[in-house]
Phi, psi and omega in degrees: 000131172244147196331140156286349203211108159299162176263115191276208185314140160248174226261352157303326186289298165319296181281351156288340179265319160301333193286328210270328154308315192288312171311302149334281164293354152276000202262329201230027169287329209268302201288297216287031180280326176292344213261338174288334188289294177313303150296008135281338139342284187312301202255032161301311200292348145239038168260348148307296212283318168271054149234020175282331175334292169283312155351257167347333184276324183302345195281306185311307178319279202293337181286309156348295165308301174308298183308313169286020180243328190294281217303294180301346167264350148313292186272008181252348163286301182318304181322303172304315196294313205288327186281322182284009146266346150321279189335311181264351172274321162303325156283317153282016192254327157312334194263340176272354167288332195259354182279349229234320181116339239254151173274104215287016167243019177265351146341092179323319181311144190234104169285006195233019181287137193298107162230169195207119202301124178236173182230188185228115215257321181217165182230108191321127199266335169292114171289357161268000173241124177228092186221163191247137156279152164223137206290019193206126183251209181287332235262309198276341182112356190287158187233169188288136148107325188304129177283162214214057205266167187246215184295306187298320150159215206273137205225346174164207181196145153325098165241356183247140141212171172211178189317332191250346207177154199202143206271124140274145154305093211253154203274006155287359189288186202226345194249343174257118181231170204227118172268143193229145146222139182309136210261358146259009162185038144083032202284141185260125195232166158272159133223148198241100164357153188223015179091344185267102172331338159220052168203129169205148259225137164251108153310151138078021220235142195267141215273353162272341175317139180253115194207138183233145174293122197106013170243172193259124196238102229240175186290156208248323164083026161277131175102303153094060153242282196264167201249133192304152178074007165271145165239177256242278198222180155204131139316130199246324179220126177217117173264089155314066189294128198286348199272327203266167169271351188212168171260183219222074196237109196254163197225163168239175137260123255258328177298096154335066201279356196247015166201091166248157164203352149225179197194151074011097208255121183245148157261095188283333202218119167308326195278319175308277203321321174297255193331345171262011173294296175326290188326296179080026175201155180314158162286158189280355168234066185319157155235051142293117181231189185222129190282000000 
């Protein structure tokens, strides 16, 4: 009777064909090198094409990365520029005090006042208003009346906040005014927004006032809003008219107001920040007025 299932290769056999195989190929490894160099040749180009995938993927990573290390170091140099130009504005409201004479430690400025880098989320779309939303609230500590400067000098003050964001006041509002005195000879003026984003106007100013075009004109640190010595404006123009009662004194402003995008919330005095926090209403002693 015969198996149903042939029998196959045994397995003595298998091992006797590999061992005899195996020796052949140590034996013929040296001729067979060109044949390999030839069918590596052959298949490099698609040893390219699969590998562009990862190429491309490393690429993606890495250009991702670099752009976000550009972007965080971007804003974070913006940052150092804005606070060491606080920083120099501030410094230069010392040196003419001390060209004066004056005892710098008697200085009102608080070199150690608390700031914080803000971004500008909106821009009043009203042409009769001229205020900034800023990306920082009650959440953050800002209060109604907290002052507000750019690279440049002084750009408005806090008439809004909610929990996330707060509304600014640009010192170009028509509703806004500032006490400034001239740092070249202390003379002390208001100035009031006149609606115009880069003008703005001294009231009332007496036709002996001595104020010349080009001088500078910084906070004054009357009203205890904004802290003495930033500055402000430069008189651009002033027309003693003989028909008027007063002159006619026009100013610019030193605050890029019309592309601001971070700003500077500064805290001159802690205990006012606490308290106009607590409180939840303005100081009493605003210089925000109304025409």
């Amino acid at each position: 009777m015969k198996p149903i299932f042939a029998r196959g290769i045994s397995n003595q056999f298998r091992l006797t064909l590999a061992i005899i195989l195996s020796v052949m190929l140590l034996v013929a490894n040296d001729r067979l090198e060109p044949v390999r160099q030839s069918i590596s040749s052959i298949l490099s180009p698609l040893q390219y094409i699969a590998n562009i995938p990862g190429v491309l993927l490393d690429w993606s990573a890495e250009s991702l990365a670099t752009r976000n290390m550009l972007a965080k170091q971007n804003k974070e140099l913006l940052r150092q520029q804005l606070l060491m130009s606080e920083r120099l504005q501030r410094f230069e409201h010392l040196r003419q005090e001390n060209d004066r004479l004056r005892s710098l430690l008697g200085s009102p400025v608080h070199m150690d006042a608390k700031k914080v880098v803000a971004e500008v989320m909106e821009v009043a779309s009203d042409p009769y208003r001229h205020y900034v939303v800023l990306n920082h609230g009650a959440r953050s500590g800002v209060f109604v009346g907290q002052p507000v400067v750019d690279a440049h000098g002084v750009v408005g003050q806090v008439v809004e906040i909610s929990e996330l964001t707060s509304r600014v006041l640009l010192i170009s509002d028509a509703t806004h005014a500032i006490p400034v005195r001239v740092t070249r000879n202390d003379v002390r003026l208001m100035v009031q927004g006149t609606g115009e984003i880069d003008e703005l106007e001294l009231r009332h100013v007496a036709k002996s006032t001595d104020l010349r075009v080009g001088d500078l004109l910084v906070s004054s640190g009357l009203g205890k809003r904004f802290p003495e010595g930033y500055p402000v404006a430069r008189i651009i123009s002033v027309d003693n008219d003989d028909g008027q009662s007063y002159a006619t004194v026009t100013a610019q402003p030193l605050a890029a107001l019309d592309r601001i995008r971070y700003l500077l919330l500064l805290w001159p005095d802690g205990n006012a920040v606490l308290s106009s926090v607590e409180l939840g209403k303005p100081d009493a002693a605003a210089v925000e007025v109304t025409p």
